[in-house]
């Protein structure tokens, strides 16, 4: 959902969408505890980003890495 919002010129809303997704993953007990800890750190790091676009990219990068870690054997 975030990409069209970002490309439509609203990186702040995009960052909110990505953060909502990551926050849900942190609460998901089926996700490895180490991965949840990494996601918590990612959310913290993104909160310190200088711009909405930077925050969105940090979240997106984290989502991509998490997806790879979960789906690859």
C-alpha angles and dihedrals in degrees: 000000000000101000097065090046091050092045089047089063103262108108091161093060089044090054089050091053092050092045090051089053093047092046089054090052091052088057093047107103091197090069115090110265091233090054091049090052090051090050091051089054090048091053090050093048093048091051087065095052117124097230142024090245092054090048091050092050093049090051093045093049090050092049091050092050092046091049091052092048093050099043102040118079 
